[in-house]
Coordinates of N, CA and C in Angstrom, one line a residue:
M1 N 116.2 117.4 126.1 CA 116.2 117.7 124.7 C 115.8 116.5 123.9
P2 N 115.0 116.7 122.8 CA 114.5 115.6 122.0 C 115.6 115.0 121.2
A3 N 115.5 113.7 120.9 CA 116.5 113.0 120.1 C 116.3 113.3 118.6
V4 N 115.0 113.6 118.2 CA 114.8 114.0 116.8 C 113.9 115.2 116.8
V5 N 113.9 115.9 115.7 CA 113.0 117.0 115.4 C 112.3 116.8 114.1
T6 N 111.1 117.3 113.9 CA 110.4 117.2 112.7 C 110.0 118.6 112.2
R7 N 109.9 118.7 110.9 CA 109.4 120.0 110.3 C 108.7 119.6 109.0
I8 N 107.9 120.6 108.6 CA 107.1 120.4 107.4 C 108.1 120.4 106.2
G9 N 107.9 119.5 105.3 CA 108.8 119.4 104.1 C 108.6 120.6 103.2
P10 N 109.6 120.9 102.3 CA 109.5 122.1 101.4 C 108.3 121.9 100.4
A11 N 107.8 123.1 100.1 CA 106.7 123.1 99.1 C 105.5 122.3 99.5
S12 N 105.3 122.1 100.8 CA 104.2 121.3 101.2 C 103.4 122.0 102.3
W13 N 103.3 123.3 102.3 CA 102.5 124.1 103.2 C 101.1 123.7 103.2
W14 N 100.6 123.2 102.0 CA 99.2 122.8 101.8 C 99.0 121.4 102.1
D15 N 100.1 120.6 102.2 CA 100.0 119.1 102.4 C 100.9 118.8 103.6
R16 N 100.4 118.7 104.8 CA 101.2 118.6 106.0 C 101.5 117.1 106.2
R17 N 101.2 116.2 105.3 CA 101.6 114.8 105.5 C 103.1 114.6 105.3
R18 N 103.8 115.5 104.5 CA 105.2 115.3 104.3 C 106.0 116.0 105.4
N19 N 106.8 115.3 106.1 CA 107.6 115.8 107.2 C 109.0 115.4 107.0
I20 N 109.9 116.2 107.5 CA 111.4 115.9 107.5 C 111.7 115.6 108.9
V21 N 112.4 114.5 109.2 CA 112.8 114.1 110.5 C 114.3 114.2 110.6
A22 N 114.9 114.8 111.5 CA 116.3 115.0 111.7 C 116.7 114.6 113.1
V23 N 117.9 114.0 113.2 CA 118.4 113.6 114.5 C 119.1 114.8 115.1
T24 N 118.8 115.1 116.4 CA 119.5 116.2 117.0 C 120.8 115.8 117.6
E25 N 121.6 116.8 118.1 CA 122.9 116.5 118.7 C 122.7 115.5 119.9
A26 N 121.6 115.8 120.7 CA 121.4 114.9 121.8 C 121.0 113.4 121.3
G27 N 120.3 113.4 120.2 CA 120.0 112.1 119.6 C 121.2 111.4 119.1
S28 N 122.2 112.1 118.5 CA 123.4 111.5 118.0 C 124.2 111.0 119.2
R29 N 124.3 111.8 120.3 CA 125.0 111.3 121.4 C 124.4 110.0 122.0
H30 N 123.1 110.0 122.0 CA 122.4 108.8 122.5 C 122.7 107.6 121.7
L31 N 122.6 107.8 120.3 CA 122.9 106.6 119.4 C 124.3 106.2 119.6
H32 N 125.3 107.1 119.8 CA 126.7 106.7 120.0 C 126.8 105.9 121.3
D33 N 126.1 106.3 122.4 CA 126.1 105.6 123.7 C 125.5 104.2 123.5
L34 N 124.4 104.1 122.8 CA 123.8 102.8 122.6 C 124.7 101.9 121.8
N35 N 125.4 102.4 120.8 CA 126.3 101.6 120.0 C 127.5 101.1 120.8
E36 N 128.0 102.0 121.7 CA 129.1 101.5 122.6 C 128.6 100.4 123.5
R37 N 127.4 100.5 124.0 CA 126.9 99.5 124.9 C 126.7 98.2 124.2
A38 N 126.2 98.3 122.9 CA 125.9 97.1 122.1 C 127.3 96.4 121.8
L39 N 128.3 97.1 121.5 CA 129.6 96.5 121.3 C 130.1 95.8 122.5
A40 N 130.0 96.4 123.7 CA 130.4 95.8 124.9 C 129.7 94.5 125.2
V41 N 128.4 94.5 125.0 CA 127.6 93.3 125.2 C 128.0 92.2 124.2
Q42 N 128.3 92.6 122.9 CA 128.7 91.6 122.0 C 130.1 91.0 122.4
D43 N 131.0 91.9 122.8 CA 132.3 91.4 123.3 C 132.1 90.4 124.4
E44 N 131.2 90.7 125.4 CA 131.0 89.8 126.5 C 130.4 88.5 126.0
L45 N 129.4 88.6 125.1 CA 128.7 87.4 124.7 C 129.6 86.5 123.8
L46 N 130.4 87.1 123.0 CA 131.3 86.3 122.1 C 132.7 86.1 122.6
I47 N 132.9 86.2 123.9 CA 134.3 86.1 124.4 C 135.0 84.8 124.1
A48 N 134.2 83.7 123.9 CA 134.8 82.4 123.7 C 135.3 82.3 122.2
L49 N 134.9 83.2 121.3 CA 135.3 83.1 119.9 C 136.5 84.0 119.6
D50 N 137.4 83.5 118.8 CA 138.5 84.3 118.4 C 138.0 85.2 117.3
P51 N 138.8 86.2 116.9 CA 138.4 87.2 115.8 C 137.9 86.5 114.5
G52 N 138.6 85.5 114.1 CA 138.2 84.8 112.9 C 136.8 84.1 113.0
E53 N 136.6 83.5 114.2 CA 135.3 82.9 114.4 C 134.2 83.9 114.5
R54 N 134.5 85.1 115.1 CA 133.5 86.1 115.2 C 133.1 86.6 113.8
E55 N 134.1 86.8 112.9 CA 133.8 87.2 111.5 C 133.0 86.1 110.8
Q56 N 133.4 84.9 111.0 CA 132.6 83.8 110.4 C 131.2 83.8 110.8
L57 N 131.0 84.0 112.1 CA 129.6 84.0 112.6 C 128.8 85.2 112.0
R58 N 129.5 86.4 112.0 CA 128.9 87.6 111.4 C 128.5 87.3 110.0
A59 N 129.4 86.7 109.2 CA 129.1 86.4 107.8 C 127.9 85.4 107.6
L60 N 127.9 84.4 108.5 CA 126.8 83.5 108.4 C 125.5 84.1 108.8
L61 N 125.5 84.9 109.8 CA 124.2 85.6 110.2 C 123.8 86.5 109.1
A62 N 124.7 87.2 108.5 CA 124.3 88.1 107.4 C 123.7 87.4 106.2
K63 N 124.2 86.2 106.0 CA 123.7 85.3 104.9 C 122.3 84.9 105.2
V64 N 122.0 84.5 106.5 CA 120.7 84.1 106.9 C 119.7 85.3 106.7
L65 N 120.1 86.5 107.2 CA 119.3 87.7 107.0 C 119.0 88.0 105.6
D66 N 120.0 88.0 104.8 CA 119.9 88.3 103.4 C 118.9 87.4 102.6
S67 N 118.8 86.1 103.1 CA 117.9 85.2 102.5 C 116.4 85.4 102.9
H68 N 116.1 86.3 103.8 CA 114.8 86.6 104.2 C 114.4 88.0 104.0
P69 N 113.6 88.3 103.0 CA 113.3 89.7 102.7 C 112.6 90.4 103.9
A70 N 112.8 91.7 104.0 CA 112.1 92.4 105.1 C 110.6 92.3 105.1
Q71 N 110.0 92.2 106.2 CA 108.6 92.1 106.3 C 108.0 93.4 106.9
P72 N 106.9 93.8 106.4 CA 106.3 95.0 106.9 C 105.9 94.8 108.4
A73 N 105.9 95.9 109.2 CA 105.5 95.8 110.5 C 104.0 95.5 110.6
S74 N 103.6 94.7 111.5 CA 102.1 94.4 111.6 C 101.5 95.1 112.8

């Protein structure tokens, strides 16, 4: 089963460039599984840090990311 489905957007039968993309139930399950795996990897990677240090690291990394605007894909 696909992770996403697409359909033509409303009032655009004449202009097929507009599409609606929706996550399927299978896609939602896959995203949930990936999130669980990512959390497990983070726990393993950051095992040496206590919860306060983990939060401090998260805040510092967020600050770094916020200081760099998103760049278009090339």
